[in-house]
Coordinates of C-alpha atoms in Angstrom, one line a residue:
X1 CA 4.4 4.2 -50.2
X2 CA 5.6 1.2 -48.4
X3 CA 2.8 1.5 -45.8
X4 CA 0.1 -1.1 -45.0
X5 CA -3.2 0.6 -44.7
X6 CA -6.1 -0.4 -42.5
X7 CA -9.1 -0.2 -44.8
X8 CA -12.4 1.2 -43.7
X9 CA -14.9 -0.9 -45.6
X10 CA -18.2 -0.1 -43.8
X11 CA -18.1 3.7 -44.1
X12 CA -17.6 4.3 -40.4
X13 CA -14.5 5.3 -38.4
X14 CA -15.0 4.3 -34.8
X15 CA -13.0 3.6 -31.7
X16 CA -13.2 -0.2 -32.5
X17 CA -11.5 0.5 -35.8
X18 CA -8.6 2.3 -34.0
X19 CA -8.3 -0.7 -31.7
X20 CA -8.2 -3.1 -34.6
X21 CA -5.7 -0.9 -36.5
X22 CA -3.5 -0.5 -33.5
X23 CA -1.7 -3.7 -34.4
X24 CA 1.0 -5.0 -36.9
X25 CA 1.1 -4.5 -39.9
X26 CA -0.8 -1.2 -39.8
X27 CA 1.5 0.5 -37.3
X28 CA 4.8 1.7 -38.8
X29 CA 8.2 2.0 -37.1
X30 CA 7.3 5.5 -35.9
X31 CA 4.0 4.2 -34.3
X32 CA 1.8 5.9 -36.9
X33 CA -1.4 4.0 -37.9
X34 CA -2.3 4.3 -41.6
X35 CA -6.0 4.2 -42.5
X36 CA -7.7 4.5 -45.9
X37 CA -11.1 4.6 -47.3
X38 CA -12.2 4.5 -51.0
X39 CA -15.6 6.0 -50.2
X40 CA -17.4 8.4 -47.9
X41 CA -16.6 8.1 -44.1
X42 CA -18.7 8.9 -41.0
X43 CA -17.1 9.5 -37.7
X44 CA -19.6 8.4 -35.1
X45 CA -22.4 6.0 -35.9
X46 CA -25.7 7.9 -35.5
X47 CA -26.9 11.5 -35.1
X48 CA -24.8 12.8 -32.1
X49 CA -22.6 9.8 -32.6
X50 CA -20.0 8.5 -30.2
X51 CA -16.8 10.4 -30.0
X52 CA -13.7 9.2 -31.7
X53 CA -11.1 8.9 -29.0
X54 CA -7.7 8.9 -30.6
X55 CA -6.1 9.1 -27.2
X56 CA -2.3 8.9 -27.6
X57 CA -2.4 7.1 -30.9
X58 CA -1.0 8.7 -34.0
X59 CA -3.3 8.2 -37.0
X60 CA -3.2 9.3 -40.6
X61 CA -6.5 8.8 -42.5
X62 CA -6.9 9.1 -46.3
X63 CA -10.4 9.4 -47.6
X64 CA -11.3 9.2 -51.3
X65 CA -14.8 10.7 -50.7
X66 CA -16.5 13.0 -48.1
X67 CA -15.9 13.0 -44.4
X68 CA -18.8 13.6 -42.0
X69 CA -17.9 14.3 -38.4
X70 CA -20.9 13.2 -36.4
X71 CA -19.1 12.8 -33.0
X72 CA -16.4 14.7 -31.2
X73 CA -12.7 13.9 -32.1
X74 CA -10.6 13.8 -29.0
X75 CA -6.8 13.5 -29.0
X76 CA -4.6 12.9 -26.0
X77 CA -1.5 14.9 -25.2
X78 CA 0.8 12.6 -27.1
X79 CA -1.7 11.8 -29.9
X80 CA -1.9 12.9 -33.5
X81 CA -4.8 12.7 -36.0
X82 CA -4.6 13.9 -39.6
X83 CA -7.5 13.5 -42.1
X84 CA -6.8 14.0 -45.8
X85 CA -10.0 14.2 -47.7
X86 CA -10.6 14.2 -51.5
X87 CA -14.2 15.4 -51.1
X88 CA -15.8 17.7 -48.6
X89 CA -15.8 17.8 -44.8
X90 CA -19.1 18.4 -43.0
X91 CA -19.4 18.7 -39.3
X92 CA -22.8 17.6 -38.0
X93 CA -24.8 20.3 -36.2
X94 CA -25.2 17.8 -33.3
X95 CA -21.5 18.2 -32.5
X96 CA -20.7 21.0 -30.2
X97 CA -20.4 22.4 -26.8
X98 CA -23.0 21.5 -24.2
X99 CA -23.3 25.2 -23.4
X100 CA -22.3 28.3 -25.3
X101 CA -19.6 29.3 -22.7
X102 CA -17.6 26.2 -23.1
X103 CA -14.2 26.5 -24.7
X104 CA -13.2 22.8 -24.6
X105 CA -12.3 21.4 -28.0
X106 CA -15.0 19.4 -29.8
X107 CA -13.1 18.5 -33.0
X108 CA -9.3 18.2 -32.8
X109 CA -6.7 17.3 -35.4
X110 CA -5.4 18.3 -38.8
X111 CA -8.0 18.4 -41.5
X112 CA -7.2 18.9 -45.2
X113 CA -9.9 18.8 -47.9
X114 CA -9.8 19.4 -51.7
X115 CA -13.4 20.6 -51.2
X116 CA -15.4 22.6 -48.7
X117 CA -15.2 22.5 -44.9
X118 CA -18.7 23.1 -43.5
X119 CA -19.4 23.6 -39.8
X120 CA -23.0 22.5 -40.0
X121 CA -26.3 24.1 -39.0
X122 CA -29.7 23.1 -37.9
X123 CA -31.3 26.1 -39.6
X124 CA -33.7 26.2 -36.7
X125 CA -32.2 28.6 -34.2
X126 CA -30.8 25.7 -32.1
X127 CA -27.1 25.6 -33.2
X128 CA -24.5 24.6 -30.7
X129 CA -21.2 26.5 -30.3
X130 CA -18.3 24.4 -31.7
X131 CA -14.6 24.6 -30.8
X132 CA -12.0 23.4 -33.3
X133 CA -8.5 22.7 -32.2
X134 CA -5.7 22.1 -34.7
X135 CA -5.2 23.0 -38.4
X136 CA -7.9 23.2 -40.9
X137 CA -7.3 23.6 -44.7
X138 CA -10.0 23.7 -47.3
X139 CA -9.3 24.4 -51.0
X140 CA -13.0 24.8 -52.1
X141 CA -13.7 25.9 -55.6
X142 CA -13.0 29.6 -54.9
X143 CA -12.1 32.0 -52.1
X144 CA -15.6 32.5 -50.9
X145 CA -16.7 28.9 -50.5
X146 CA -13.7 27.0 -49.0
X147 CA -14.9 27.4 -45.4
X148 CA -18.7 27.6 -44.7
X149 CA -19.1 28.9 -41.2
X150 CA -22.8 28.1 -40.8
X151 CA -23.7 28.2 -37.2
X152 CA -25.8 30.9 -35.5
X153 CA -26.2 31.1 -31.7
X154 CA -29.1 33.5 -32.1
X155 CA -30.1 36.3 -29.8
X156 CA -27.7 37.7 -27.2
X157 CA -25.2 34.9 -27.4
X158 CA -24.5 35.6 -31.0
X159 CA -23.5 39.1 -30.2
X160 CA -21.0 38.2 -27.5
X161 CA -19.9 34.5 -28.1
X162 CA -18.6 33.2 -31.4
X163 CA -20.5 30.2 -32.8
X164 CA -17.3 28.7 -34.2
X165 CA -13.8 29.0 -32.7
X166 CA -10.6 27.8 -34.3
X167 CA -7.5 27.4 -32.0

């Protein structure tokens, strides 16, 4: 490929990784940062983890495993983030809007998975609304299981406000 990849070796993709990768030789002539992991990756570092602030960087991340999004993914006006995942993508139920009326993006970027894309649920009537912004592609194993829209806002909110929005 002619690219030099910043390797994720600890299983976490955090802001400190973006800072370390934002140097030669990982940045190509078009200012894209190339990142790779040969195992599962977690964005954030604990339940309700810290957000990944891509800002105005341009990142392409290849993951040979599963991706768990455990913190918001924020991209600036001139930024770009693409995640290509061989396994599944799971968004933690702790990621979401602080209130059900919020329409601000919680997870931004381009996400492609060979497996399932799951929005995550607590299964305990305490799901948060989540707003996705970008492109999301999941191949799954069939038409009915590529995207698992799992969240439930319960009661009146569930009748008038969507639990998941994709823009």
